[in-house]
Amino acid sequence: MSLNGHRGGGFAGAVLLDRPAPLPPEPVGEATEPSETKPRWWKRSTATSAASPVTSVPKTTPPEPKPVSVGEPVSDTPATPKQVSARRQRRIERVERMRKAGVEPLGFGGRIASAAIIIGAIGIGGVGFAASFANVTKAMTPAFGEWAWLVPAGIDLGIAVTIGLDILLAKMRMRPAWLRFIPWGLTGITIWLNASGHSGIGLVGHVSLPAMFIVMSEVGAHVIRVRAGLAAGETREGPRLPRWLVAPVETVQLWMIMARTPGVDTYEKALAEHHGHVMAAVALREAWGIAWRIKAPHQLRARHRLGTLTATDVTTAKAAADGKPKASAKTDTKPNTASKPAKPSRRTSKTSISDDDALAAIRALPTDKGGHIAVKAAARAAGIGVDRARRLLDANNLLAPRGNES
């Protein structure tokens, strides 16, 4: 039976009859006024959006992520490309600093070898601790009784902790110099307790195992300290052992230069500074003699003590000192005498006239009754000395007798 022939409508007819009529299409481009009646639930959002004016939402950009610095806790969020590039740049700079210092960074094979060496060192330490545990426990039994095992356990644990702390502080560039002596002392106690009950081959065996572990730990701490200093750009290399043995006095001077001069952190730089110091001392001795520590200027001596004086500076200072005119004692005591004009020399003016001119001037003078001219009058008229005037008068028979010279 068809649905159209069913008088009562049935279920299918009821569904078809209860379907809502389709809504007329809204005109395109015309603003529709909000309906006063409450819209149906499936059209409520459409009616609300039509009633409210359309506003543009401002486009916001997410804030840039803050770069993670060393020491801050790392969040669970993945790193941005900018953070990855900054981290990679820091790693490249660290590798470049290490290569400039002559240390090649470890590759994959080097890391595997380092891991194997570390595992072997830990194994050697464990074997040494196990070998000494029974002997130390036996030696401590009369004093501690059943708690004697705590002595070797505490000593071995102290050695392991202090070595680990030493390596960690070396990695952080905070390693104190005295910390290394603590595991050395504890190892010495262990060796002494082990060797006290043995002799010969047993003594060598008990001494060698702890000593090897201490040597390996020191080597590891040294490597970590050097690599950490190279990565941070803070490395300090002291004089080598052969230098200490061959020339201990000069090596102490090198060490003092490295300790007091900023920027001198390698043996080569300290050696260059020491050579410059010696050459400056040689230049000072050539300029002011063997007593240059007293005769040299105070400024040059101070710069020589500070290590900033060079041989060129000494040569320049000596040339400037030699070219400066020396002031006389009279000038120092009477500074105004230099400004006074010098008096003309009377002797120079008298000797500038010839004998003929002087004689002509003398003959122009009037003579006395005897035809003589006084010496003083002749000298004054000719501008010559008395002795010369007497000589000229005597040569020309114009000299008056002794009683009438005036």
mmCIF file of C-alpha atoms in Angstrom:
data_model
loop_
_atom_site.group_PDB
_atom_site.id
_atom_site.type_symbol
_atom_site.label_atom_id
_atom_site.label_comp_id
_atom_site.label_asym_id
_atom_site.label_seq_id
_atom_site.Cartn_x
_atom_site.Cartn_y
_atom_site.Cartn_z
ATOM 1 C CA MET A 1 0.000 0.000 0.000
ATOM 2 C CA SER A 2 1.352 3.399 -0.909
ATOM 3 C CA LEU A 3 1.747 6.252 1.481
ATOM 4 C CA ASN A 4 -0.618 8.473 -0.528
ATOM 5 C CA GLY A 5 -3.389 5.937 -0.255
ATOM 6 C CA HIS A 6 -3.095 5.686 3.475
ATOM 7 C CA ARG A 7 -5.917 7.657 4.983
ATOM 8 C CA GLY A 8 -4.581 8.142 8.442
ATOM 9 C CA GLY A 9 -1.159 9.253 7.206
ATOM 10 C CA GLY A 10 0.762 6.603 9.183
ATOM 11 C CA PHE A 11 4.248 7.106 10.500
ATOM 12 C CA ALA A 12 5.825 8.011 7.146
ATOM 13 C CA GLY A 13 3.037 10.394 6.336
ATOM 14 C CA ALA A 14 3.382 12.055 9.710
ATOM 15 C CA VAL A 15 7.077 12.541 9.098
ATOM 16 C CA LEU A 16 6.459 14.094 5.713
ATOM 17 C CA LEU A 17 3.676 16.320 6.985
ATOM 18 C CA ASP A 18 5.594 17.533 10.035
ATOM 19 C CA ARG A 19 8.693 18.567 7.982
ATOM 20 C CA PRO A 20 9.056 22.367 8.156
ATOM 21 C CA ALA A 21 8.647 24.333 5.002
ATOM 22 C CA PRO A 22 11.875 25.557 3.406
ATOM 23 C CA LEU A 23 12.794 29.141 4.231
ATOM 24 C CA PRO A 24 12.889 31.617 1.401
ATOM 25 C CA PRO A 25 16.410 32.538 0.289
ATOM 26 C CA GLU A 26 17.768 35.738 1.722
ATOM 27 C CA PRO A 27 18.425 38.474 -0.786
ATOM 28 C CA VAL A 28 22.096 38.865 -1.616
ATOM 29 C CA GLY A 29 23.659 42.256 -0.858
ATOM 30 C CA GLU A 30 20.695 43.565 1.220
ATOM 31 C CA ALA A 31 20.860 44.021 4.944
ATOM 32 C CA THR A 32 18.202 41.992 6.758
ATOM 33 C CA GLU A 33 16.625 43.436 9.817
ATOM 34 C CA PRO A 34 16.652 41.306 12.935
ATOM 35 C CA SER A 35 13.415 39.484 13.546
ATOM 36 C CA GLU A 36 11.396 40.398 16.600
ATOM 37 C CA THR A 37 10.490 36.796 17.226
ATOM 38 C CA LYS A 38 12.994 34.436 18.738
ATOM 39 C CA PRO A 39 14.738 32.495 15.955
ATOM 40 C CA ARG A 40 14.874 28.769 15.920
ATOM 41 C CA TRP A 41 17.823 27.032 17.472
ATOM 42 C CA TRP A 42 19.444 26.099 14.147
ATOM 43 C CA LYS A 43 19.098 29.678 12.891
ATOM 44 C CA ARG A 44 19.983 31.443 16.131
ATOM 45 C CA SER A 45 23.628 31.906 15.303
ATOM 46 C CA THR A 46 22.804 33.153 11.806
ATOM 47 C CA ALA A 47 20.312 35.674 13.095
ATOM 48 C CA THR A 48 22.689 36.951 15.756
ATOM 49 C CA SER A 49 25.483 37.438 13.274
ATOM 50 C CA ALA A 50 23.150 39.243 10.897
ATOM 51 C CA ALA A 51 21.893 41.534 13.650
ATOM 52 C CA SER A 52 25.355 42.565 14.899
ATOM 53 C CA PRO A 53 27.585 44.740 12.702
ATOM 54 C CA VAL A 54 30.599 43.080 11.137
ATOM 55 C CA THR A 55 33.843 44.194 12.799
ATOM 56 C CA SER A 56 37.366 43.298 11.739
ATOM 57 C CA VAL A 57 39.390 41.417 14.338
ATOM 58 C CA PRO A 58 42.964 42.771 14.690
ATOM 59 C CA LYS A 59 45.597 40.281 13.682
ATOM 60 C CA THR A 60 47.928 39.513 16.553
ATOM 61 C CA THR A 61 51.333 37.896 16.260
ATOM 62 C CA PRO A 62 52.499 35.478 18.931
ATOM 63 C CA PRO A 63 55.290 36.794 21.167
ATOM 64 C CA GLU A 64 58.813 35.696 20.389
ATOM 65 C CA PRO A 65 60.064 32.938 22.657
ATOM 66 C CA LYS A 66 62.604 33.931 25.287
ATOM 67 C CA PRO A 67 66.022 32.349 24.670
ATOM 68 C CA VAL A 68 67.012 29.826 27.285
ATOM 69 C CA SER A 69 70.219 30.781 29.076
ATOM 70 C CA VAL A 70 72.638 28.496 30.853
ATOM 71 C CA GLY A 71 71.406 27.480 34.287
ATOM 72 C CA GLU A 72 67.668 28.077 33.664
ATOM 73 C CA PRO A 73 65.292 25.119 33.773
ATOM 74 C CA VAL A 74 64.370 23.905 30.319
ATOM 75 C CA SER A 75 60.635 23.819 29.612
ATOM 76 C CA ASP A 76 58.780 21.000 27.867
ATOM 77 C CA THR A 77 58.005 23.173 24.851
ATOM 78 C CA PRO A 78 60.116 22.392 21.786
ATOM 79 C CA ALA A 79 62.891 24.823 20.923
ATOM 80 C CA THR A 80 62.210 27.330 18.202
ATOM 81 C CA PRO A 81 64.478 27.579 15.148
ATOM 82 C CA LYS A 82 65.950 30.789 16.566
ATOM 83 C CA GLN A 83 66.909 29.036 19.814
ATOM 84 C CA VAL A 84 68.347 26.092 17.898
ATOM 85 C CA SER A 85 70.456 28.403 15.736
ATOM 86 C CA ALA A 86 71.745 30.301 18.815
ATOM 87 C CA ARG A 87 72.642 27.027 20.515
ATOM 88 C CA ARG A 88 74.397 25.817 17.404
ATOM 89 C CA GLN A 89 76.287 29.115 17.141
ATOM 90 C CA ARG A 90 77.512 28.800 20.741
ATOM 91 C CA ARG A 91 78.655 25.250 20.038
ATOM 92 C CA ILE A 92 80.535 26.366 16.924
ATOM 93 C CA GLU A 93 82.255 29.181 18.854
ATOM 94 C CA ARG A 94 83.277 26.737 21.607
ATOM 95 C CA VAL A 95 84.754 24.328 19.053
ATOM 96 C CA GLU A 96 86.639 27.164 17.335
ATOM 97 C CA ARG A 97 88.183 28.283 20.637
ATOM 98 C CA MET A 98 89.325 24.744 21.359
ATOM 99 C CA ARG A 99 90.846 24.368 17.904
ATOM 100 C CA LYS A 100 92.704 27.671 18.227
ATOM 101 C CA ALA A 101 94.176 26.386 21.505
ATOM 102 C CA GLY A 102 95.389 23.235 19.734
ATOM 103 C CA VAL A 103 92.788 20.839 21.188
ATOM 104 C CA GLU A 104 90.640 18.949 18.719
ATOM 105 C CA PRO A 105 87.061 18.311 19.925
ATOM 106 C CA LEU A 106 86.020 14.711 20.402
ATOM 107 C CA GLY A 107 84.178 12.975 17.612
ATOM 108 C CA PHE A 108 82.064 9.846 17.738
ATOM 109 C CA GLY A 109 85.051 7.520 18.052
ATOM 110 C CA GLY A 110 86.659 9.699 20.703
ATOM 111 C CA ARG A 111 83.501 9.647 22.790
ATOM 112 C CA ILE A 112 83.300 5.867 22.599
ATOM 113 C CA ALA A 113 86.956 5.572 23.633
ATOM 114 C CA SER A 114 86.390 8.010 26.506
ATOM 115 C CA ALA A 115 83.410 6.013 27.733
ATOM 116 C CA ALA A 116 85.447 2.798 27.606
ATOM 117 C CA ILE A 117 88.314 4.411 29.533
ATOM 118 C CA ILE A 118 85.939 5.737 32.190
ATOM 119 C CA ILE A 119 84.358 2.310 32.616
ATOM 120 C CA GLY A 120 87.819 0.743 32.888
ATOM 121 C CA ALA A 121 88.911 3.289 35.514
ATOM 122 C CA ILE A 122 85.790 2.605 37.565
ATOM 123 C CA GLY A 123 86.511 -1.118 37.291
ATOM 124 C CA ILE A 124 90.091 -0.649 38.488
ATOM 125 C CA GLY A 125 88.852 1.390 41.424
ATOM 126 C CA GLY A 126 86.291 -1.263 42.304
ATOM 127 C CA VAL A 127 88.903 -4.011 42.157
ATOM 128 C CA GLY A 128 91.256 -2.001 44.370
ATOM 129 C CA PHE A 129 88.515 -1.286 46.903
ATOM 130 C CA ALA A 130 87.490 -4.934 47.002
ATOM 131 C CA ALA A 131 91.088 -6.080 47.447
ATOM 132 C CA SER A 132 91.765 -3.671 50.288
ATOM 133 C CA PHE A 133 88.419 -4.098 52.030
ATOM 134 C CA ALA A 134 89.233 -7.419 53.679
ATOM 135 C CA ASN A 135 92.735 -6.402 54.745
ATOM 136 C CA VAL A 136 91.643 -3.109 56.282
ATOM 137 C CA THR A 137 88.710 -4.798 58.034
ATOM 138 C CA LYS A 138 91.065 -7.370 59.506
ATOM 139 C CA ALA A 139 93.490 -4.675 60.648
ATOM 140 C CA MET A 140 90.697 -2.640 62.293
ATOM 141 C CA THR A 141 88.980 -5.562 64.052
ATOM 142 C CA PRO A 142 90.920 -5.213 67.347
ATOM 143 C CA ALA A 143 89.877 -1.555 67.619
ATOM 144 C CA PHE A 144 86.305 -1.618 66.222
ATOM 145 C CA GLY A 145 85.202 -5.195 66.700
ATOM 146 C CA GLU A 146 82.217 -6.193 64.584
ATOM 147 C CA TRP A 147 81.985 -2.648 63.167
ATOM 148 C CA ALA A 148 85.457 -2.828 61.674
ATOM 149 C CA TRP A 149 84.009 -3.055 58.143
ATOM 150 C CA LEU A 150 82.810 0.568 58.450
ATOM 151 C CA VAL A 151 86.412 1.853 58.330
ATOM 152 C CA PRO A 152 87.293 0.587 54.817
ATOM 153 C CA ALA A 153 83.780 1.360 53.603
ATOM 154 C CA GLY A 154 83.990 4.954 54.850
ATOM 155 C CA ILE A 155 87.494 5.472 53.464
ATOM 156 C CA ASP A 156 86.595 4.049 50.048
ATOM 157 C CA LEU A 157 83.362 6.046 49.937
ATOM 158 C CA GLY A 158 85.243 9.215 50.904
ATOM 159 C CA ILE A 159 87.766 8.625 48.119
ATOM 160 C CA ALA A 160 85.013 8.126 45.542
ATOM 161 C CA VAL A 161 83.011 11.181 46.699
ATOM 162 C CA THR A 162 85.984 13.544 46.834
ATOM 163 C CA ILE A 163 87.200 12.420 43.413
ATOM 164 C CA GLY A 164 83.728 12.927 41.957
ATOM 165 C CA LEU A 165 83.471 16.347 43.607
ATOM 166 C CA ASP A 166 86.909 17.268 42.281
ATOM 167 C CA ILE A 167 85.918 16.351 38.723
ATOM 168 C CA LEU A 168 82.568 18.165 39.011
ATOM 169 C CA LEU A 169 84.170 21.357 40.293
ATOM 170 C CA ALA A 170 86.782 21.113 37.548
ATOM 171 C CA LYS A 171 83.941 20.985 35.029
ATOM 172 C CA MET A 172 82.405 24.096 36.630
ATOM 173 C CA ARG A 173 85.841 25.865 36.728
ATOM 174 C CA MET A 174 85.567 26.114 40.538
ATOM 175 C CA ARG A 175 88.124 23.493 41.544
ATOM 176 C CA PRO A 176 90.127 24.455 44.676
ATOM 177 C CA ALA A 177 93.758 23.412 44.681
ATOM 178 C CA TRP A 178 93.588 21.739 48.102
ATOM 179 C CA LEU A 179 90.718 19.385 47.230
ATOM 180 C CA ARG A 180 92.945 16.938 45.371
ATOM 181 C CA PHE A 181 94.975 16.242 48.523
ATOM 182 C CA ILE A 182 91.977 14.734 50.346
ATOM 183 C CA PRO A 183 91.670 11.617 48.127
ATOM 184 C CA TRP A 184 95.454 11.422 48.075
ATOM 185 C CA GLY A 185 95.576 11.307 51.860
ATOM 186 C CA LEU A 186 92.746 8.767 52.112
ATOM 187 C CA THR A 187 94.432 6.593 49.498
ATOM 188 C CA GLY A 188 97.708 6.854 51.401
ATOM 189 C CA ILE A 189 95.951 5.668 54.566
ATOM 190 C CA THR A 190 94.457 2.736 52.644
ATOM 191 C CA ILE A 191 97.834 1.822 51.174
ATOM 192 C CA TRP A 192 99.512 2.000 54.584
ATOM 193 C CA LEU A 193 96.850 -0.191 56.204
ATOM 194 C CA ASN A 194 97.130 -2.714 53.371
ATOM 195 C CA ALA A 195 100.917 -2.737 53.353
ATOM 196 C CA SER A 196 101.314 -3.048 57.114
ATOM 197 C CA GLY A 197 100.572 -6.764 57.092
ATOM 198 C CA HIS A 198 102.374 -7.684 53.865
ATOM 199 C CA SER A 199 105.823 -7.572 52.387
ATOM 200 C CA GLY A 200 107.383 -8.124 48.982
ATOM 201 C CA ILE A 201 104.969 -8.947 46.175
ATOM 202 C CA GLY A 202 101.886 -8.480 48.349
ATOM 203 C CA LEU A 203 103.001 -4.985 49.277
ATOM 204 C CA VAL A 204 103.456 -4.031 45.599
ATOM 205 C CA GLY A 205 100.045 -5.410 44.684
ATOM 206 C CA HIS A 206 98.209 -3.558 47.446
ATOM 207 C CA VAL A 207 99.970 -0.303 46.620
ATOM 208 C CA SER A 208 99.546 -0.409 42.837
ATOM 209 C CA LEU A 209 95.748 -0.748 42.629
ATOM 210 C CA PRO A 210 94.760 2.346 44.665
ATOM 211 C CA ALA A 211 97.625 4.334 43.153
ATOM 212 C CA MET A 212 96.411 3.596 39.610
ATOM 213 C CA PHE A 213 92.908 4.753 40.469
ATOM 214 C CA ILE A 214 94.206 8.020 41.929
ATOM 215 C CA VAL A 215 96.372 8.639 38.856
ATOM 216 C CA MET A 216 93.441 8.050 36.512
ATOM 217 C CA SER A 217 91.173 10.333 38.519
ATOM 218 C CA GLU A 218 93.788 13.103 38.430
ATOM 219 C CA VAL A 219 94.187 12.711 34.676
ATOM 220 C CA GLY A 220 90.421 12.867 34.205
ATOM 221 C CA ALA A 221 90.112 15.981 36.366
ATOM 222 C CA HIS A 222 92.953 17.638 34.453
ATOM 223 C CA VAL A 223 91.348 16.879 31.077
ATOM 224 C CA ILE A 224 87.963 18.157 32.199
ATOM 225 C CA ARG A 225 89.473 21.308 33.699
ATOM 226 C CA VAL A 226 91.460 22.099 30.556
ATOM 227 C CA ARG A 227 88.546 21.459 28.201
ATOM 228 C CA ALA A 228 86.193 23.505 30.364
ATOM 229 C CA GLY A 229 88.668 26.378 30.388
ATOM 230 C CA LEU A 230 89.129 26.155 26.627
ATOM 231 C CA ALA A 231 85.382 26.118 26.054
ATOM 232 C CA ALA A 232 84.963 29.226 28.189
ATOM 233 C CA GLY A 233 88.028 30.981 26.789
ATOM 234 C CA GLU A 234 89.788 30.854 30.183
ATOM 235 C CA THR A 235 92.834 28.637 29.979
ATOM 236 C CA ARG A 236 96.061 28.965 31.948
ATOM 237 C CA GLU A 237 99.119 26.897 31.122
ATOM 238 C CA GLY A 238 102.033 26.907 33.541
ATOM 239 C CA PRO A 239 105.745 26.355 32.844
ATOM 240 C CA ARG A 240 106.720 22.849 31.875
ATOM 241 C CA LEU A 241 108.492 20.452 34.225
ATOM 242 C CA PRO A 242 111.854 20.430 32.353
ATOM 243 C CA ARG A 243 111.962 24.204 32.701
ATOM 244 C CA TRP A 244 111.572 23.916 36.484
ATOM 245 C CA LEU A 245 114.425 21.398 36.633
ATOM 246 C CA VAL A 246 116.878 23.225 34.341
ATOM 247 C CA ALA A 247 116.309 26.884 35.304
ATOM 248 C CA PRO A 248 114.306 27.118 38.536
ATOM 249 C CA VAL A 249 115.043 30.815 39.216
ATOM 250 C CA GLU A 250 113.964 32.031 35.773
ATOM 251 C CA THR A 251 110.964 29.695 35.883
ATOM 252 C CA VAL A 252 109.832 31.331 39.121
ATOM 253 C CA GLN A 253 110.057 34.685 37.334
ATOM 254 C CA LEU A 254 107.942 33.297 34.488
ATOM 255 C CA TRP A 255 105.370 32.037 36.964
ATOM 256 C CA MET A 256 105.251 35.448 38.664
ATOM 257 C CA ILE A 257 104.722 37.137 35.284
ATOM 258 C CA MET A 258 101.797 34.822 34.560
ATOM 259 C CA ALA A 259 100.334 35.431 38.009
ATOM 260 C CA ARG A 260 100.489 39.237 38.039
ATOM 261 C CA THR A 261 100.025 40.155 34.356
ATOM 262 C CA PRO A 262 96.459 39.998 32.985
ATOM 263 C CA GLY A 263 96.133 38.360 29.592
ATOM 264 C CA VAL A 264 99.324 36.284 29.952
ATOM 265 C CA ASP A 265 97.836 32.816 30.374
ATOM 266 C CA THR A 266 100.157 30.604 28.319
ATOM 267 C CA TYR A 267 103.794 29.609 28.579
ATOM 268 C CA GLU A 268 104.674 31.196 25.224
ATOM 269 C CA LYS A 269 103.220 34.590 26.215
ATOM 270 C CA ALA A 270 105.005 34.506 29.558
ATOM 271 C CA LEU A 271 108.287 33.639 27.823
ATOM 272 C CA ALA A 272 107.884 36.584 25.422
ATOM 273 C CA GLU A 273 107.158 38.917 28.352
ATOM 274 C CA HIS A 274 110.247 37.624 30.181
ATOM 275 C CA HIS A 275 112.459 38.196 27.134
ATOM 276 C CA GLY A 276 111.172 41.769 26.837
ATOM 277 C CA HIS A 277 111.876 42.315 30.549
ATOM 278 C CA VAL A 278 115.476 41.109 30.161
ATOM 279 C CA MET A 279 116.086 43.248 27.050
ATOM 280 C CA ALA A 280 114.732 46.325 28.854
ATOM 281 C CA ALA A 281 117.161 45.684 31.738
ATOM 282 C CA VAL A 282 120.061 45.389 29.267
ATOM 283 C CA ALA A 283 119.057 48.680 27.612
ATOM 284 C CA LEU A 284 118.879 50.405 31.005
ATOM 285 C CA ARG A 285 122.359 49.178 31.886
ATOM 286 C CA GLU A 286 123.779 50.397 28.579
ATOM 287 C CA ALA A 287 122.183 53.811 29.027
ATOM 288 C CA TRP A 288 122.970 54.514 32.691
ATOM 289 C CA GLY A 289 125.739 52.069 33.512
ATOM 290 C CA ILE A 290 125.945 49.377 36.148
ATOM 291 C CA ALA A 291 124.213 51.636 38.690
ATOM 292 C CA TRP A 292 121.117 52.077 36.498
ATOM 293 C CA ARG A 293 118.844 51.091 39.396
ATOM 294 C CA ILE A 294 119.894 54.395 41.034
ATOM 295 C CA LYS A 295 120.683 56.667 38.081
ATOM 296 C CA ALA A 296 117.785 55.782 35.773
ATOM 297 C CA PRO A 297 114.634 57.936 35.999
ATOM 298 C CA HIS A 298 112.021 56.816 38.498
ATOM 299 C CA GLN A 299 109.360 56.385 35.829
ATOM 300 C CA LEU A 300 111.487 53.967 33.808
ATOM 301 C CA ARG A 301 112.380 51.956 36.897
ATOM 302 C CA ALA A 302 108.726 51.720 37.905
ATOM 303 C CA ARG A 303 107.710 50.576 34.430
ATOM 304 C CA HIS A 304 110.506 48.004 34.482
ATOM 305 C CA ARG A 305 109.209 46.590 37.758
ATOM 306 C CA LEU A 306 105.677 46.444 36.346
ATOM 307 C CA GLY A 307 106.903 44.706 33.197
ATOM 308 C CA THR A 308 105.635 47.340 30.736
ATOM 309 C CA LEU A 309 109.021 48.786 29.718
ATOM 310 C CA THR A 310 110.650 47.888 26.406
ATOM 311 C CA ALA A 311 114.139 48.473 25.036
ATOM 312 C CA THR A 312 112.734 50.997 22.526
ATOM 313 C CA ASP A 313 111.268 53.060 25.356
ATOM 314 C CA VAL A 314 114.649 53.128 27.103
ATOM 315 C CA THR A 315 116.431 54.252 23.926
ATOM 316 C CA THR A 316 113.890 57.024 23.319
ATOM 317 C CA ALA A 317 114.099 58.258 26.912
ATOM 318 C CA LYS A 318 117.916 58.291 26.833
ATOM 319 C CA ALA A 319 117.981 60.257 23.556
ATOM 320 C CA ALA A 320 115.545 62.802 24.968
ATOM 321 C CA ALA A 321 117.644 63.163 28.134
ATOM 322 C CA ASP A 322 120.861 63.675 26.141
ATOM 323 C CA GLY A 323 119.313 66.276 23.840
ATOM 324 C CA LYS A 324 118.003 68.478 26.674
ATOM 325 C CA PRO A 325 120.402 71.411 27.494
ATOM 326 C CA LYS A 326 121.809 71.441 31.004
ATOM 327 C CA ALA A 327 121.141 74.551 33.095
ATOM 328 C CA SER A 328 124.106 76.207 34.872
ATOM 329 C CA ALA A 329 124.306 76.695 38.605
ATOM 330 C CA LYS A 330 124.024 80.486 38.289
ATOM 331 C CA THR A 331 120.883 80.137 36.240
ATOM 332 C CA ASP A 332 119.351 77.894 38.895
ATOM 333 C CA THR A 333 120.200 80.252 41.769
ATOM 334 C CA LYS A 334 119.575 83.546 39.929
ATOM 335 C CA PRO A 335 116.920 83.045 37.280
ATOM 336 C CA ASN A 336 116.755 86.809 36.431
ATOM 337 C CA THR A 337 120.395 87.076 35.363
ATOM 338 C CA ALA A 338 119.662 85.326 32.081
ATOM 339 C CA SER A 339 117.388 88.173 30.989
ATOM 340 C CA LYS A 340 120.023 90.915 31.606
ATOM 341 C CA PRO A 341 121.943 92.028 28.485
ATOM 342 C CA ALA A 342 125.626 91.115 28.502
ATOM 343 C CA LYS A 343 128.093 94.004 28.809
ATOM 344 C CA PRO A 344 130.357 94.510 25.825
ATOM 345 C CA SER A 345 133.917 93.444 26.440
ATOM 346 C CA ARG A 346 136.215 96.412 26.729
ATOM 347 C CA ARG A 347 139.232 94.364 25.810
ATOM 348 C CA THR A 348 137.602 93.214 22.634
ATOM 349 C CA SER A 349 136.776 96.787 21.603
ATOM 350 C CA LYS A 350 140.327 97.973 22.358
ATOM 351 C CA THR A 351 142.030 95.270 20.401
ATOM 352 C CA SER A 352 139.867 95.872 17.413
ATOM 353 C CA ILE A 353 141.816 99.100 16.401
ATOM 354 C CA SER A 354 145.099 98.831 14.536
ATOM 355 C CA ASP A 355 148.386 100.393 15.633
ATOM 356 C CA ASP A 356 148.327 102.984 12.835
ATOM 357 C CA ASP A 357 144.851 104.183 13.728
ATOM 358 C CA ALA A 358 145.745 104.279 17.401
ATOM 359 C CA LEU A 359 148.929 106.237 16.670
ATOM 360 C CA ALA A 360 147.019 108.716 14.527
ATOM 361 C CA ALA A 361 144.560 109.290 17.351
ATOM 362 C CA ILE A 362 147.458 109.746 19.790
ATOM 363 C CA ARG A 363 149.262 112.268 17.578
ATOM 364 C CA ALA A 364 146.114 114.349 17.474
ATOM 365 C CA LEU A 365 146.519 115.059 21.178
ATOM 366 C CA PRO A 366 148.325 118.205 22.315
ATOM 367 C CA THR A 367 151.836 117.688 23.627
ATOM 368 C CA ASP A 368 153.519 119.260 26.597
ATOM 369 C CA LYS A 369 156.534 121.575 26.498
ATOM 370 C CA GLY A 370 158.895 118.662 25.926
ATOM 371 C CA GLY A 371 156.782 117.189 23.072
ATOM 372 C CA HIS A 372 155.504 114.317 25.178
ATOM 373 C CA ILE A 373 151.981 112.894 25.630
ATOM 374 C CA ALA A 374 150.656 111.386 28.816
ATOM 375 C CA VAL A 375 150.052 107.599 28.722
ATOM 376 C CA LYS A 376 146.569 107.669 30.219
ATOM 377 C CA ALA A 377 145.466 110.431 27.869
ATOM 378 C CA ALA A 378 146.815 108.476 24.880
ATOM 379 C CA ALA A 379 145.108 105.273 25.981
ATOM 380 C CA ARG A 380 141.817 107.083 26.528
ATOM 381 C CA ALA A 381 141.982 108.872 23.170
ATOM 382 C CA ALA A 382 142.923 105.795 21.120
ATOM 383 C CA GLY A 383 140.670 103.415 23.068
ATOM 384 C CA ILE A 384 143.447 100.983 23.827
ATOM 385 C CA GLY A 385 145.113 99.664 26.892
ATOM 386 C CA VAL A 386 147.651 101.525 28.975
ATOM 387 C CA ASP A 387 150.453 99.085 28.162
ATOM 388 C CA ARG A 388 149.823 99.324 24.456
ATOM 389 C CA ALA A 389 149.621 103.118 24.614
ATOM 390 C CA ARG A 390 152.966 103.247 26.486
ATOM 391 C CA ARG A 391 154.534 100.969 23.870
ATOM 392 C CA LEU A 392 153.309 103.142 20.995
ATOM 393 C CA LEU A 393 154.421 106.332 22.699
ATOM 394 C CA ASP A 394 157.833 104.877 23.458
ATOM 395 C CA ALA A 395 158.309 103.697 19.876
ATOM 396 C CA ASN A 396 157.579 107.185 18.550
ATOM 397 C CA ASN A 397 159.523 109.148 21.236
ATOM 398 C CA LEU A 398 156.332 110.577 22.660
ATOM 399 C CA LEU A 399 156.531 108.920 26.059
ATOM 400 C CA ALA A 400 156.852 111.362 28.935
ATOM 401 C CA PRO A 401 159.254 110.699 31.794
ATOM 402 C CA ARG A 402 158.066 108.610 34.746
ATOM 403 C CA GLY A 403 157.159 111.518 36.851
ATOM 404 C CA ASN A 404 155.048 113.173 34.136
ATOM 405 C CA GLU A 405 153.039 110.153 32.752
ATOM 406 C CA SER A 406 149.773 111.256 34.192
#
